[in-house]
mmCIF file of C-alpha atoms in Angstrom:
data_model
loop_
_atom_site.group_PDB
_atom_site.id
_atom_site.type_symbol
_atom_site.label_atom_id
_atom_site.label_comp_id
_atom_site.label_asym_id
_atom_site.label_seq_id
_atom_site.Cartn_x
_atom_site.Cartn_y
_atom_site.Cartn_z
ATOM 1 C CA MET A 1 191.274 -56.085 155.915
ATOM 2 C CA SER A 2 190.776 -57.551 152.480
ATOM 3 C CA THR A 3 192.424 -60.697 151.224
ATOM 4 C CA ALA A 4 194.475 -58.776 148.703
ATOM 5 C CA SER A 5 195.830 -56.487 151.443
ATOM 6 C CA ARG A 6 196.701 -59.459 153.597
ATOM 7 C CA PHE A 7 198.434 -61.133 150.708
ATOM 8 C CA ARG A 8 200.524 -58.025 150.031
ATOM 9 C CA LEU A 9 201.327 -57.663 153.722
ATOM 10 C CA HIS A 10 202.477 -61.301 153.978
ATOM 11 C CA ALA A 11 204.468 -60.992 150.775
ATOM 12 C CA LEU A 12 206.171 -57.760 151.826
ATOM 13 C CA LEU A 13 206.899 -58.801 155.430
ATOM 14 C CA PRO A 14 209.896 -61.069 154.660
ATOM 15 C CA LEU A 15 211.228 -58.476 152.219
ATOM 16 C CA MET A 16 210.966 -55.692 154.817
ATOM 17 C CA THR A 17 212.665 -57.861 157.451
ATOM 18 C CA SER A 18 215.551 -58.598 155.082
ATOM 19 C CA LEU A 19 215.963 -54.920 154.213
ATOM 20 C CA LEU A 20 216.001 -53.928 157.869
ATOM 21 C CA ALA A 21 218.605 -56.585 158.626
ATOM 22 C CA LEU A 22 220.807 -55.392 155.741
ATOM 23 C CA GLY A 23 220.399 -51.816 156.844
ATOM 24 C CA ALA A 24 221.572 -52.686 160.326
ATOM 25 C CA CYS A 25 224.696 -54.369 158.914
ATOM 26 C CA THR A 26 225.692 -51.423 156.782
ATOM 27 C CA HIS A 27 225.174 -48.857 159.505
ATOM 28 C CA ALA A 28 227.519 -50.497 162.024
ATOM 29 C CA GLN A 29 229.795 -48.021 163.737
ATOM 30 C CA PRO A 30 233.510 -48.275 163.083
ATOM 31 C CA PRO A 31 235.636 -49.427 165.976
ATOM 32 C CA ALA A 32 236.831 -46.711 168.333
ATOM 33 C CA PRO A 33 240.379 -45.523 167.723
ATOM 34 C CA PRO A 34 242.932 -46.733 170.261
ATOM 35 C CA LEU A 35 243.610 -44.508 173.217
ATOM 36 C CA PRO A 36 246.948 -42.708 173.272
ATOM 37 C CA PRO A 37 249.521 -44.397 175.484
ATOM 38 C CA LEU A 38 249.769 -43.149 179.016
ATOM 39 C CA LYS A 39 252.861 -41.092 179.604
ATOM 40 C CA ALA A 40 254.946 -42.455 182.419
ATOM 41 C CA THR A 41 255.146 -39.837 185.071
ATOM 42 C CA VAL A 42 258.567 -39.412 186.563
ATOM 43 C CA ALA A 43 258.507 -38.895 190.279
ATOM 44 C CA ALA A 44 260.156 -35.612 191.142
ATOM 45 C CA LEU A 45 263.257 -35.628 193.285
ATOM 46 C CA THR A 46 263.373 -33.279 196.229
ATOM 47 C CA PRO A 47 266.648 -31.686 197.347
ATOM 48 C CA ALA A 48 266.778 -34.286 200.151
ATOM 49 C CA ASP A 49 266.357 -37.066 197.561
ATOM 50 C CA ILE A 50 269.179 -35.623 195.460
ATOM 51 C CA THR A 51 271.468 -35.476 198.509
ATOM 52 C CA PHE A 52 270.561 -39.080 199.298
ATOM 53 C CA VAL A 53 271.274 -40.183 195.726
ATOM 54 C CA GLN A 54 274.694 -38.500 195.834
ATOM 55 C CA GLN A 55 275.560 -40.067 199.207
ATOM 56 C CA LEU A 56 274.416 -43.475 198.025
ATOM 57 C CA ASN A 57 276.436 -43.138 194.829
ATOM 58 C CA THR A 58 279.577 -42.317 196.832
ATOM 59 C CA MET A 59 278.951 -45.202 199.216
ATOM 60 C CA ASN A 60 278.542 -47.617 196.302
ATOM 61 C CA ILE A 61 281.747 -46.454 194.609
ATOM 62 C CA VAL A 62 283.810 -46.766 197.789
ATOM 63 C CA GLN A 63 282.258 -50.055 198.871
ATOM 64 C CA SER A 64 282.775 -51.528 195.423
ATOM 65 C CA ALA A 65 286.466 -50.590 195.472
ATOM 66 C CA THR A 66 287.049 -51.835 199.027
ATOM 67 C CA ALA A 67 285.119 -55.035 198.319
ATOM 68 C CA ALA A 68 287.392 -55.699 195.343
ATOM 69 C CA SER A 69 290.359 -55.470 197.712
ATOM 70 C CA ALA A 70 288.608 -57.803 200.156
ATOM 71 C CA LYS A 71 288.253 -60.452 197.462
ATOM 72 C CA THR A 72 292.021 -60.554 196.957
ATOM 73 C CA ASN A 73 293.614 -59.262 200.196
ATOM 74 C CA ALA A 74 291.470 -60.743 202.979
ATOM 75 C CA GLY A 75 293.028 -63.277 205.292
ATOM 76 C CA ARG A 76 289.672 -64.721 206.276
ATOM 77 C CA SER A 77 287.738 -66.567 203.596
ATOM 78 C CA ASP A 78 284.414 -65.283 204.951
ATOM 79 C CA LEU A 79 285.587 -61.681 204.375
ATOM 80 C CA ALA A 80 286.680 -62.549 200.845
ATOM 81 C CA THR A 81 283.247 -64.046 200.190
ATOM 82 C CA LEU A 82 281.578 -61.023 201.778
ATOM 83 C CA GLY A 83 283.673 -58.780 199.538
ATOM 84 C CA ALA A 84 282.444 -60.644 196.463
ATOM 85 C CA THR A 85 278.837 -60.302 197.669
ATOM 86 C CA ILE A 86 279.221 -56.587 198.387
ATOM 87 C CA ALA A 87 280.819 -55.996 194.976
ATOM 88 C CA GLN A 88 277.904 -57.740 193.273
ATOM 89 C CA ASP A 89 275.304 -55.891 195.379
ATOM 90 C CA THR A 90 276.842 -52.444 194.819
ATOM 91 C CA THR A 91 276.985 -53.046 191.062
ATOM 92 C CA ALA A 92 273.257 -53.856 191.077
ATOM 93 C CA GLN A 93 272.516 -50.840 193.293
ATOM 94 C CA GLN A 94 274.447 -48.543 190.964
ATOM 95 C CA ALA A 95 272.476 -49.833 187.975
ATOM 96 C CA THR A 96 269.191 -49.224 189.806
ATOM 97 C CA LEU A 97 270.327 -45.791 190.928
ATOM 98 C CA ALA A 98 271.399 -44.825 187.403
ATOM 99 C CA LYS A 99 268.001 -45.893 186.071
ATOM 100 C CA LEU A 100 266.175 -43.856 188.714
ATOM 101 C CA VAL A 101 268.101 -40.634 188.050
ATOM 102 C CA ALA A 102 268.265 -40.982 184.251
ATOM 103 C CA PRO A 103 265.100 -38.889 183.616
ATOM 104 C CA HIS A 104 266.481 -36.106 185.817
ATOM 105 C CA THR A 105 269.359 -33.728 185.213
ATOM 106 C CA ILE A 106 271.605 -35.335 187.795
ATOM 107 C CA THR A 107 275.118 -36.400 186.868
ATOM 108 C CA LEU A 108 276.635 -38.878 189.269
ATOM 109 C CA PRO A 109 280.416 -39.001 189.677
ATOM 110 C CA THR A 110 282.153 -42.267 188.859
ATOM 111 C CA ALA A 111 285.224 -41.806 191.065
ATOM 112 C CA ALA A 112 285.509 -41.757 194.821
ATOM 113 C CA PRO A 113 286.137 -38.435 196.586
ATOM 114 C CA LYS A 114 289.725 -37.780 197.742
ATOM 115 C CA GLU A 115 289.019 -38.519 201.414
ATOM 116 C CA ASP A 116 287.533 -41.903 200.520
ATOM 117 C CA GLN A 117 290.257 -42.624 197.967
ATOM 118 C CA SER A 118 292.813 -42.634 200.789
ATOM 119 C CA VAL A 119 290.858 -45.414 202.555
ATOM 120 C CA ILE A 120 290.697 -47.385 199.312
ATOM 121 C CA ASN A 121 294.433 -46.981 198.712
ATOM 122 C CA ARG A 122 295.321 -47.948 202.313
ATOM 123 C CA LEU A 123 293.209 -51.115 202.101
ATOM 124 C CA LYS A 124 294.827 -52.064 198.780
ATOM 125 C CA THR A 125 298.240 -52.170 200.450
ATOM 126 C CA LEU A 126 297.189 -54.404 203.364
ATOM 127 C CA HIS A 127 296.982 -58.209 203.329
ATOM 128 C CA GLY A 128 295.889 -60.964 205.677
ATOM 129 C CA ALA A 129 294.995 -60.178 209.290
ATOM 130 C CA ALA A 130 295.988 -56.506 208.985
ATOM 131 C CA PHE A 131 293.575 -56.102 206.070
ATOM 132 C CA ASP A 132 290.846 -57.957 207.940
ATOM 133 C CA ARG A 133 291.062 -55.629 210.970
ATOM 134 C CA GLN A 134 291.013 -52.458 208.857
ATOM 135 C CA TYR A 135 288.272 -53.719 206.536
ATOM 136 C CA ILE A 136 286.005 -54.710 209.440
ATOM 137 C CA ARG A 137 286.653 -51.319 211.073
ATOM 138 C CA TYR A 138 285.897 -49.496 207.802
ATOM 139 C CA LEU A 139 282.766 -51.532 207.055
ATOM 140 C CA THR A 140 281.408 -51.114 210.599
ATOM 141 C CA ARG A 141 281.963 -47.345 210.452
ATOM 142 C CA GLU A 142 280.406 -47.094 206.960
ATOM 143 C CA ILE A 143 277.323 -49.068 207.985
ATOM 144 C CA ALA A 144 276.878 -46.893 211.094
ATOM 145 C CA ARG A 145 277.233 -43.751 208.945
ATOM 146 C CA MET A 146 274.761 -44.859 206.247
ATOM 147 C CA LYS A 147 272.047 -46.326 208.495
ATOM 148 C CA PRO A 148 270.627 -42.915 209.588
ATOM 149 C CA VAL A 149 270.823 -41.643 206.001
ATOM 150 C CA LEU A 150 268.834 -44.644 204.747
ATOM 151 C CA ASP A 151 266.319 -44.396 207.601
ATOM 152 C CA ALA A 152 265.749 -40.694 206.921
ATOM 153 C CA GLU A 153 265.117 -41.408 203.223
ATOM 154 C CA ILE A 154 262.671 -44.189 204.053
ATOM 155 C CA ILE A 155 260.710 -41.898 206.384
ATOM 156 C CA ALA A 156 260.803 -38.610 204.495
ATOM 157 C CA SER A 157 260.849 -39.403 200.794
ATOM 158 C CA SER A 158 257.741 -39.475 198.662
ATOM 159 C CA ASN A 159 259.624 -41.217 195.834
ATOM 160 C CA MET A 160 258.620 -44.846 196.300
ATOM 161 C CA ASP A 161 261.429 -46.137 194.078
ATOM 162 C CA LEU A 162 264.063 -44.491 196.273
ATOM 163 C CA VAL A 163 262.305 -45.700 199.423
ATOM 164 C CA LYS A 164 262.338 -49.265 198.094
ATOM 165 C CA LEU A 165 266.031 -48.984 197.215
ATOM 166 C CA ALA A 166 266.835 -47.551 200.661
ATOM 167 C CA LYS A 167 264.967 -50.401 202.392
ATOM 168 C CA ASP A 168 266.760 -52.973 200.260
ATOM 169 C CA ILE A 169 270.175 -51.475 201.047
ATOM 170 C CA ASN A 170 269.300 -51.211 204.732
ATOM 171 C CA THR A 171 268.523 -54.931 204.783
ATOM 172 C CA LYS A 172 271.781 -55.766 203.008
ATOM 173 C CA LEU A 173 273.859 -53.596 205.334
ATOM 174 C CA ALA A 174 272.308 -55.363 208.331
ATOM 175 C CA ALA A 175 273.273 -58.694 206.774
ATOM 176 C CA TYR A 176 276.853 -57.490 206.203
ATOM 177 C CA GLN A 177 277.021 -56.288 209.809
ATOM 178 C CA ALA A 178 275.875 -59.704 211.030
ATOM 179 C CA GLN A 179 278.528 -61.456 208.916
ATOM 180 C CA ILE A 180 281.447 -59.419 210.234
ATOM 181 C CA GLN A 181 280.545 -59.898 213.907
#
């Protein structure tokens, strides 16, 4: 290679390197567009789940009403305190239940059925020891009635939100049962 060729090669080498570097900068790919947000999938409710939701809604309405009576009519202070706890718990359960059924076409009633309304009205008229006996009897019967319903939902349902709610309520009902013994 001649001296003139080497000179040109050495003179052009930094220029070529600079051009390649500039070319790489201008050919950078634009950032990828953001991915579309994932759509939250709503777990389907089976007919058994819908029946459970309706039973739970009724239980919450009745327990909330009877617990309100317990706060004011109970002769024992522990039952009045339990009534306040149950009222608070059923309000939270109703909010959770409403959120779970909101995406579905289920309308939950807000009033107790007639047969349960008679229990609510009877407890409203009682005070002191008479109220305590009837309230403990009612609560014991209600817990015994709901336990198999909750257990069946825990075992059979594929809706994990309802299973979690059923387990939570089962735990609370066991605590109520222990307090009234």
